[in-house]
mmCIF file of C-alpha atoms in Angstrom:
data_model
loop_
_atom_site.group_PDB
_atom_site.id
_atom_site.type_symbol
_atom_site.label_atom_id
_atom_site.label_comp_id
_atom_site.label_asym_id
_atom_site.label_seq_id
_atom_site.Cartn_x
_atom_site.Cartn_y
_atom_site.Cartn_z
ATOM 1 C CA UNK A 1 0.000 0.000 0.000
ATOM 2 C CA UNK A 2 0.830 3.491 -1.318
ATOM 3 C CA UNK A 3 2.415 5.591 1.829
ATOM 4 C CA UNK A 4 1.042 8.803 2.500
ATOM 5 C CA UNK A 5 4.021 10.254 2.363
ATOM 6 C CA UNK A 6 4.734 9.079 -0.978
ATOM 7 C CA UNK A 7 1.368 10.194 -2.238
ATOM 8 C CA UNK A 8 1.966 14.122 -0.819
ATOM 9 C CA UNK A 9 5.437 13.960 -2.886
ATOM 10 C CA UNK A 10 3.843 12.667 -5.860
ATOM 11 C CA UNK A 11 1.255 15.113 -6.322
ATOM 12 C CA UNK A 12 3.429 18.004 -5.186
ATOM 13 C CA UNK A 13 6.062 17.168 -7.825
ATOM 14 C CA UNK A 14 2.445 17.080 -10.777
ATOM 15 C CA UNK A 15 1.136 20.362 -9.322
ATOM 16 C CA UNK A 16 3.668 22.672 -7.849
ATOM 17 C CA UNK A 17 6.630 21.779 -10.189
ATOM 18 C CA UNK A 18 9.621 24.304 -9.411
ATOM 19 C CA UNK A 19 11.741 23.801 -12.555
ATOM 20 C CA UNK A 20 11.047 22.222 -15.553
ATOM 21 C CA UNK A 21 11.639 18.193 -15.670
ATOM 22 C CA UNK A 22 13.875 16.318 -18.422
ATOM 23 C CA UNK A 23 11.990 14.187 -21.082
ATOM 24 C CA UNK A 24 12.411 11.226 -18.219
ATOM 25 C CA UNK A 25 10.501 13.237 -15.896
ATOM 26 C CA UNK A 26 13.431 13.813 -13.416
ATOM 27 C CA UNK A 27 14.920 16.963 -12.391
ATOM 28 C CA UNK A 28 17.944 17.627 -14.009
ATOM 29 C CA UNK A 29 21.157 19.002 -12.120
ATOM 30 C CA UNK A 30 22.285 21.036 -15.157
ATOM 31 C CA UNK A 31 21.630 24.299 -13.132
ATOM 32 C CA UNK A 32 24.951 23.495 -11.601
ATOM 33 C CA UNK A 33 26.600 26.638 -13.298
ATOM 34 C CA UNK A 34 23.922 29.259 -11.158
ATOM 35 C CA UNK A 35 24.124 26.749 -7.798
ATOM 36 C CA UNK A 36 27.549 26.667 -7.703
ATOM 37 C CA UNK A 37 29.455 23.448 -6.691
ATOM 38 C CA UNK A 38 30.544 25.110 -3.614
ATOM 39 C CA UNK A 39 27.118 26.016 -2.803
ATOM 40 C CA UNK A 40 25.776 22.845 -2.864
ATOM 41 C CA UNK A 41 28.767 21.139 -0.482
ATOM 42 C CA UNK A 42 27.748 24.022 1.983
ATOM 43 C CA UNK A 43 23.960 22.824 1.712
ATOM 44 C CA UNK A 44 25.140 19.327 1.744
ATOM 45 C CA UNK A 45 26.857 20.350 5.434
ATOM 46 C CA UNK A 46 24.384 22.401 6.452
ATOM 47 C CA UNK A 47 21.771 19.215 5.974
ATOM 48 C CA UNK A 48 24.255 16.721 6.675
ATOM 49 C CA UNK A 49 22.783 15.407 3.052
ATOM 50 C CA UNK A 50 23.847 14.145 -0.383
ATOM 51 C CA UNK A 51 21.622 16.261 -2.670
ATOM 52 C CA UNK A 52 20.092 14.076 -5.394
ATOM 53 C CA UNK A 53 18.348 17.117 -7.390
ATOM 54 C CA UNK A 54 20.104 20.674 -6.497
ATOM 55 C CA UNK A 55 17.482 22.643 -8.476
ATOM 56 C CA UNK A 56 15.058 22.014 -5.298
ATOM 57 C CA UNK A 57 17.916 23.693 -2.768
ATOM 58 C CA UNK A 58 17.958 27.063 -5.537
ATOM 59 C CA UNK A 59 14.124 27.106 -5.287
ATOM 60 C CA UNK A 60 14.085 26.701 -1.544
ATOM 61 C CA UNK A 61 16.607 29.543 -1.401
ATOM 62 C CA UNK A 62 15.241 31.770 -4.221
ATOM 63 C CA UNK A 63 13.150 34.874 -2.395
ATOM 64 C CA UNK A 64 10.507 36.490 -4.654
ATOM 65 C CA UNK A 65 12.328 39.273 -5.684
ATOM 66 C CA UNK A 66 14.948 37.165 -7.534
ATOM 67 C CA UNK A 67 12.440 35.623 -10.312
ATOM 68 C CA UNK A 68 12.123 38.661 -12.375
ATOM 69 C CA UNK A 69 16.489 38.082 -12.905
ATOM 70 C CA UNK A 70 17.060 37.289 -16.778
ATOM 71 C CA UNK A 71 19.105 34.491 -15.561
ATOM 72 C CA UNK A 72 15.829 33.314 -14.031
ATOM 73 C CA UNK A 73 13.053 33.826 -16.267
ATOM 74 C CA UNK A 74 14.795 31.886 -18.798
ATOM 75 C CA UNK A 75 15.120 29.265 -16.392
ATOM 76 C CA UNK A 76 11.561 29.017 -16.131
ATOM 77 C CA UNK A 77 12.499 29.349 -12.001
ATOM 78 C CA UNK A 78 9.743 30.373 -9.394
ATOM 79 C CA UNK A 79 10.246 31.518 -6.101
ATOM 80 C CA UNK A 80 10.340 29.708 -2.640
ATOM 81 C CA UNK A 81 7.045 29.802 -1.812
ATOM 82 C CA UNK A 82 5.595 26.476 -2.842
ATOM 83 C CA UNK A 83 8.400 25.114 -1.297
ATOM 84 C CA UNK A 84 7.493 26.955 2.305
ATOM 85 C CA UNK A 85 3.950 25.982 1.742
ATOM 86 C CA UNK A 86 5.399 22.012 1.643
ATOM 87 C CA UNK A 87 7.598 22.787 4.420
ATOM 88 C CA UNK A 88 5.240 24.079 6.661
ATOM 89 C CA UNK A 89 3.587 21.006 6.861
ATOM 90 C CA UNK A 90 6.169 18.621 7.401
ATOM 91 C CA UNK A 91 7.452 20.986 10.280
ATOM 92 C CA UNK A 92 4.022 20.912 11.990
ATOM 93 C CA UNK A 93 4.065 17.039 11.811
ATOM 94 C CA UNK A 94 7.549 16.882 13.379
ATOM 95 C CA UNK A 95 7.335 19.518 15.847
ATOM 96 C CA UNK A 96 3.913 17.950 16.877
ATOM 97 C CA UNK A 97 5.450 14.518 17.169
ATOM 98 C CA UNK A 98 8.653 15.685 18.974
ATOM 99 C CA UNK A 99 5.877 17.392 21.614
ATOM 100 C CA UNK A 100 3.207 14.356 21.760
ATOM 101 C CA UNK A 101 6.479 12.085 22.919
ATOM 102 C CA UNK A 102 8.313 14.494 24.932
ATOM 103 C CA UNK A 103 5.356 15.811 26.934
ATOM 104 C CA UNK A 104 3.200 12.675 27.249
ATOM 105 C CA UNK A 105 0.987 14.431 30.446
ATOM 106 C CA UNK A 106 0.323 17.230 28.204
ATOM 107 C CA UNK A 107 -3.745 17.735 26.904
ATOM 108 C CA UNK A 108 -4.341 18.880 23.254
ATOM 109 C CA UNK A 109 -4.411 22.630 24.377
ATOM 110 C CA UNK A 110 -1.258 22.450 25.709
ATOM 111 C CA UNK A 111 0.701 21.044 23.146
ATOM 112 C CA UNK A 112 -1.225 23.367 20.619
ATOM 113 C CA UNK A 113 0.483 26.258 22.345
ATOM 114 C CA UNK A 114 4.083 24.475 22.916
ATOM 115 C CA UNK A 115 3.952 23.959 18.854
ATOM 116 C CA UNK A 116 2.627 27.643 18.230
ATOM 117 C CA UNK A 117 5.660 28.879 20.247
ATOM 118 C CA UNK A 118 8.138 26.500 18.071
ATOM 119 C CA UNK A 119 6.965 27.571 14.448
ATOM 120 C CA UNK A 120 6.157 31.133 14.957
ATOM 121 C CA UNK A 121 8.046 33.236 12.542
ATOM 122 C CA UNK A 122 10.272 34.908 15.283
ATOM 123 C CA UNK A 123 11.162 31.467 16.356
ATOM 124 C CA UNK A 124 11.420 29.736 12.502
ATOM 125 C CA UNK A 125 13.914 33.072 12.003
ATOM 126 C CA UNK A 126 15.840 32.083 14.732
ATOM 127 C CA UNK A 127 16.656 28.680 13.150
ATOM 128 C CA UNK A 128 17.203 30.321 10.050
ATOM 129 C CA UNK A 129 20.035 32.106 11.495
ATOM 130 C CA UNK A 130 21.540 29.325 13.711
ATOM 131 C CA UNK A 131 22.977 27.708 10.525
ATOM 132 C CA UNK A 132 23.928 30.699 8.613
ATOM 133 C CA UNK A 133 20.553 30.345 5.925
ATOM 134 C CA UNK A 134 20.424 34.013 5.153
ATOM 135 C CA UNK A 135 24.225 34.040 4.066
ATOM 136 C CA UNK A 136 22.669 31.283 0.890
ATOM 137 C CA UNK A 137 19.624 33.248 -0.003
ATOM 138 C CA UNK A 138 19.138 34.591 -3.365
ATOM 139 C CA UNK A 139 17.670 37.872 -3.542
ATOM 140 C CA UNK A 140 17.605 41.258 -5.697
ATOM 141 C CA UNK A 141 19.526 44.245 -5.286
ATOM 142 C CA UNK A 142 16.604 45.941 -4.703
ATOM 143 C CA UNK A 143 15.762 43.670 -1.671
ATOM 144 C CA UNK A 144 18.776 43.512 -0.235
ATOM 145 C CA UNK A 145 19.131 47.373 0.095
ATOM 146 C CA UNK A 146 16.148 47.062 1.878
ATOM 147 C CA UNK A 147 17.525 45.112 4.246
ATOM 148 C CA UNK A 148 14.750 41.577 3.020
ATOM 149 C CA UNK A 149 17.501 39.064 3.543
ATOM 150 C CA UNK A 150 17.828 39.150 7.221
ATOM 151 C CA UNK A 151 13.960 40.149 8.203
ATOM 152 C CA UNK A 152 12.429 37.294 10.053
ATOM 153 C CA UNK A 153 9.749 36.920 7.535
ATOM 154 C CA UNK A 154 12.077 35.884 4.762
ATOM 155 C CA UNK A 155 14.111 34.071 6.757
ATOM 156 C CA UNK A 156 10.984 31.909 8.525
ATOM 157 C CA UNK A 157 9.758 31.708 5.169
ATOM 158 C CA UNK A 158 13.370 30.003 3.666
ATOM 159 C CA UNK A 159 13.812 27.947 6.754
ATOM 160 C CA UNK A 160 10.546 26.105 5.727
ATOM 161 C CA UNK A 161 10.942 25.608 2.493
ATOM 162 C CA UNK A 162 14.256 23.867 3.033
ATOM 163 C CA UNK A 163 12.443 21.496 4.512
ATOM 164 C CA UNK A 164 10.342 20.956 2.228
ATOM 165 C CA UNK A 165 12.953 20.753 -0.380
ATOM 166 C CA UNK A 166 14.775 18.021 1.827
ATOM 167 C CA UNK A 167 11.230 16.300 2.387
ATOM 168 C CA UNK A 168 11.359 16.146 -1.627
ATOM 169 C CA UNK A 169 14.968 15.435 -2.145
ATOM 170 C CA UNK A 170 15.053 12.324 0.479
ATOM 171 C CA UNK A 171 12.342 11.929 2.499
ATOM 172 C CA UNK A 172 9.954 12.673 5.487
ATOM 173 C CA UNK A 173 12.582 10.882 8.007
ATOM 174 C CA UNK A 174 15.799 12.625 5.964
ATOM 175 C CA UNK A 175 13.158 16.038 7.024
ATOM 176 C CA UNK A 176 12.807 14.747 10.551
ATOM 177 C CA UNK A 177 16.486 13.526 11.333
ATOM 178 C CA UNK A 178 17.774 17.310 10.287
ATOM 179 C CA UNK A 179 15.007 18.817 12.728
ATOM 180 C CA UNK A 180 15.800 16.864 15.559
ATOM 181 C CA UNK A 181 19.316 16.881 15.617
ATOM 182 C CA UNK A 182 20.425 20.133 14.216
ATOM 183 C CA UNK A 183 17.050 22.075 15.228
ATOM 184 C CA UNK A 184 15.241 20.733 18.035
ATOM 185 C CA UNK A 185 17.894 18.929 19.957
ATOM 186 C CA UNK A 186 19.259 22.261 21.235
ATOM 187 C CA UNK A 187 15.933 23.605 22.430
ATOM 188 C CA UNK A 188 15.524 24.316 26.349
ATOM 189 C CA UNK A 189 11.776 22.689 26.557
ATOM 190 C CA UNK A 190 12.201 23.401 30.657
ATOM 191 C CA UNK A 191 12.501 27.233 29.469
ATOM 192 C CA UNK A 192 10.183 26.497 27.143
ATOM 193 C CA UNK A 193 7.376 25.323 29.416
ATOM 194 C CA UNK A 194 8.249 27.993 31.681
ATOM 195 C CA UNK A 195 7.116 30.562 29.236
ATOM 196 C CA UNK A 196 3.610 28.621 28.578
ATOM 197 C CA UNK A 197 3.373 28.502 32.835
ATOM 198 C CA UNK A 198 4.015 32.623 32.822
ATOM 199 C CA UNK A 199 4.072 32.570 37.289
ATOM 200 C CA UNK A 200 4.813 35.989 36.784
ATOM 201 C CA UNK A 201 2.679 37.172 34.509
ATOM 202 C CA UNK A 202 0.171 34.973 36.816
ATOM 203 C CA UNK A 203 0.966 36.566 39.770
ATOM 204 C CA UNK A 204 1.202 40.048 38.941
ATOM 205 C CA UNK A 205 -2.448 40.008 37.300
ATOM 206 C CA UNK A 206 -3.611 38.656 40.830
ATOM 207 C CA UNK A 207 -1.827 41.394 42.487
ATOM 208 C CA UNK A 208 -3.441 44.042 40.370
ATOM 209 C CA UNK A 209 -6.772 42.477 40.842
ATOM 210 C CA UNK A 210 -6.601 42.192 44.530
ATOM 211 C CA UNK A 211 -5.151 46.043 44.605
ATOM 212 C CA UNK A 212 -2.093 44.403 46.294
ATOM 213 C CA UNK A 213 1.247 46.036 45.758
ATOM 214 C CA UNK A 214 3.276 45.185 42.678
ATOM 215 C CA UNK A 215 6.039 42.160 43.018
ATOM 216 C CA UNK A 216 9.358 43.004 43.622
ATOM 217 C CA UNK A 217 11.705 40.161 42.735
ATOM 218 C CA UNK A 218 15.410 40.337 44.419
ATOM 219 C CA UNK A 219 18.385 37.903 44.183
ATOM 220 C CA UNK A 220 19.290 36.640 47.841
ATOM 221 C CA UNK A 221 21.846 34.311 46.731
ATOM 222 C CA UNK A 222 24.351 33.801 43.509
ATOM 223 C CA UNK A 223 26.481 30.926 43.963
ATOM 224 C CA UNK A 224 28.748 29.110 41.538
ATOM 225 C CA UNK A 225 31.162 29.968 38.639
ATOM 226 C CA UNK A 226 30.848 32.470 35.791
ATOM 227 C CA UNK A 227 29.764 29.524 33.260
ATOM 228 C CA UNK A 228 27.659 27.604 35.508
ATOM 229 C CA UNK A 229 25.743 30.072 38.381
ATOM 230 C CA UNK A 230 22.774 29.246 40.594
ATOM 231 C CA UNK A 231 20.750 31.865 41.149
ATOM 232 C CA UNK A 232 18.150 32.313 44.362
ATOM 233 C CA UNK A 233 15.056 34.536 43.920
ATOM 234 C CA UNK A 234 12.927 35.826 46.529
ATOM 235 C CA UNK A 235 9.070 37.538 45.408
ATOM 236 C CA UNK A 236 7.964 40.092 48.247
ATOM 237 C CA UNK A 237 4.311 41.772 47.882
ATOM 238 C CA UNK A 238 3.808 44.827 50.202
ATOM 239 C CA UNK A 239 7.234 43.930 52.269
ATOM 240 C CA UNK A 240 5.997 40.467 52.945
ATOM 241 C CA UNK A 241 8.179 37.602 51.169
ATOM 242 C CA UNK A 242 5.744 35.272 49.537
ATOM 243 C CA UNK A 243 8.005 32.817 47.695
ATOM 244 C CA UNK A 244 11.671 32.094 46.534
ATOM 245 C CA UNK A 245 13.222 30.239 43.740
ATOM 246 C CA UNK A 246 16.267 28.275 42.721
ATOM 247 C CA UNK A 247 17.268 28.220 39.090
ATOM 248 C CA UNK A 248 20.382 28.252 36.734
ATOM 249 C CA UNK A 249 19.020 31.976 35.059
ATOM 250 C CA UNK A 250 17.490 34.464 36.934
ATOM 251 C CA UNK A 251 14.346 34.353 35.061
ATOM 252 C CA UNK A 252 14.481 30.886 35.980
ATOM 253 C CA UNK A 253 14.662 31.588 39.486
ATOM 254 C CA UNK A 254 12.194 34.617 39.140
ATOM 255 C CA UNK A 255 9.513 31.751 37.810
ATOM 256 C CA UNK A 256 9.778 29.313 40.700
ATOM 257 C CA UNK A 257 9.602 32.095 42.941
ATOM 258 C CA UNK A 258 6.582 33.204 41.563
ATOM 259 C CA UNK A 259 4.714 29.908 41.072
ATOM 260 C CA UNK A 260 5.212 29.232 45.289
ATOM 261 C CA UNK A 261 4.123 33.011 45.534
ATOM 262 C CA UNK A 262 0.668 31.782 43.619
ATOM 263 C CA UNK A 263 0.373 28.454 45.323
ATOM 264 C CA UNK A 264 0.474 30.154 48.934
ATOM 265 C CA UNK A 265 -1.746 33.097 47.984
ATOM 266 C CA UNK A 266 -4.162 30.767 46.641
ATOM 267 C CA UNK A 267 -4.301 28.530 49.896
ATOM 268 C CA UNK A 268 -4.600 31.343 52.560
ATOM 269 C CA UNK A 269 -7.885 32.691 53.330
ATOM 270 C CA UNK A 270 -8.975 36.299 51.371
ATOM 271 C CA UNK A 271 -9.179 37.831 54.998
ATOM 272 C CA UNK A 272 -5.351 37.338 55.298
ATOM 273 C CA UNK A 273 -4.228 37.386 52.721
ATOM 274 C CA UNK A 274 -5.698 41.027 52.388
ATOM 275 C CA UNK A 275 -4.683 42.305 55.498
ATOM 276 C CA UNK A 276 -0.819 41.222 55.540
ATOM 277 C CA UNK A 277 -0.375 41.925 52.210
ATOM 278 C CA UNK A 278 -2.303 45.321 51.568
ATOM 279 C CA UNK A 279 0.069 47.830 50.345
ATOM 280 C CA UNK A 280 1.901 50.255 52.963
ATOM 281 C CA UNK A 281 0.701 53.012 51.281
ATOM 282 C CA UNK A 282 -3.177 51.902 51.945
ATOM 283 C CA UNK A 283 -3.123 51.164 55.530
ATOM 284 C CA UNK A 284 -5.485 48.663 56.521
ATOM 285 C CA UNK A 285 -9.077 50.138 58.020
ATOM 286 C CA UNK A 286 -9.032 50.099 62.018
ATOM 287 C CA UNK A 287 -11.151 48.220 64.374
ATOM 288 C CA UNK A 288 -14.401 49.366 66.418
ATOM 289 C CA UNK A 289 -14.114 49.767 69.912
ATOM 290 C CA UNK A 290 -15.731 47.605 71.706
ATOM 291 C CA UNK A 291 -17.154 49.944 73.679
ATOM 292 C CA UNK A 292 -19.155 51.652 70.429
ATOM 293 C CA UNK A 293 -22.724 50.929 70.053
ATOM 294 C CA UNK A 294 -23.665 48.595 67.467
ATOM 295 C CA UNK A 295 -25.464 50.377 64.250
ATOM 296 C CA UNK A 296 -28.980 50.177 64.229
#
């Protein structure tokens, strides 16, 4: 039976053909003179492939701008963006993979947001420039003056169709083995997670809705060498220390401390927590004498 896989390459390669097939119906590698031998060794290390059809790696490479070159119109060339459109696909099914495995506790809504936060454009970009892609873009004069290679749009945009162009040149695994090890493998998932639990951002929306003072985070303790520091953190509201954190980064720290600020806030009673906390500038009402007659 017919993989899935195989189908989606088939029917890409009928409808969103980037260059112009030999009479056998393969892509030819006789664009060699505008790739550039050297270019293709630095995509072959940058993959960690053998390229079987070059003309894909151009495409994935060529921005928008470029098409409108005489060297490419006669090429019968496009731009990128089919390639991106393939791309983006195959990253959503490995990023979502990498996430269902790694975070096996996590509910649909969660992982939704973990993946959101991986293929964002910022983040895409961010790839892009970890292994040098803008340096191999193709682009016009015009563009580059303008400062397109190195936006995070283009770049996003040439990170996934790479992908796609090594999803067509190999295969889906070839596509996964290159995200994983040169891509994913360096990502901090703890830090990660800690920006989808936002304590802080937590905690100071419950201060502001309680009219409680705003959090002041200090660092009690730094401990360690330059390379490898511990940081402690310590969250006071209104004078009163509420939580403190451990962590390798200060933000780090700054989280923990913030999450044990929420948990004990959430535990005490409204009546305490009010009163000890209220700021200094608000004192607290006094009160009645218990020698005042009751209201009526």
């Amino acid at each position: 039976m017919e993989r899935l896989s195989d189908i989606l390459r088939k029917y890409y390669l009928r409808f969103f053909r980037p260059v112009s097939p030999d009479a056998s119906g393969v892509y030819s590698s006789q664009s060699a003179e505008l790739f550039g031998a050297r270019l293709q060794e630095e995509i072959e290390s940058l993959t960690g492939l053998s390229l079987n059809n070059p003309d894909l790696f151009e495409v994935a490479l060529t921005h928008r701008s470029a098409i409108d070159l005489s060297i490419y119109s006669k090429k019968n060339f496009v731009s990128n963006e089919r390639l991106e459109f393939l791309g983006d696909a195959v990253l959503d099914l490995v990023v979502a993979e990498c996430l269902y495995s790694r975070f096996p506790d996590y509910d649909e809504g969660k992982l939704t947001k973990l993946r959101s936060q991986l293929v964002n454009a910022k983040t895409l970009a961010s790839f892009a420039r970890k292994v040098h892609l803008g340096s191999y873009l193709i682009v016009s004069d015009a563009a580059e003056a303008i400062g397109v290679r190195d936006s995070d749009t283009t770049l996003a945009d040439a990170f996934e169709a790479v992908i796609g162009a090594i999803y067509l040149d190999s295969s889906y695994l070839s596509a996964k083995e290159f995200l994983e090890t040169r891509i994913l493998g360096d990502i901090d998932f703890g830090e990660l997670t800690s920006v989808e639990n936002n304590y802080k951002s937590v905690l100071l929306e419950y201060a502001q809705a309680h009219h409680l003072s705003i959090p002041a985070y200090t660092v009690v303790a730094e401990e360690g060498p330059s390379h490898k520091k511990v940081f402690t953190v310590s969250v006071d509201i209104g004078g009163e220390a509420l939580g403190q954190g451990v962590g390798r980064s200060k933000k780090a720290a700054e989280q923990i401390a913030a999450q044990q600020a929420m948990t004990r806030l959430k535990t005490c009673s409204n009546t305490l927590c009010n009163s000890s906390l209220d700021s200094p500038s608000t004192p607290a009402s006094e009160p009645e004498s218990p020698s005042s007659p009751p209201n009526p």
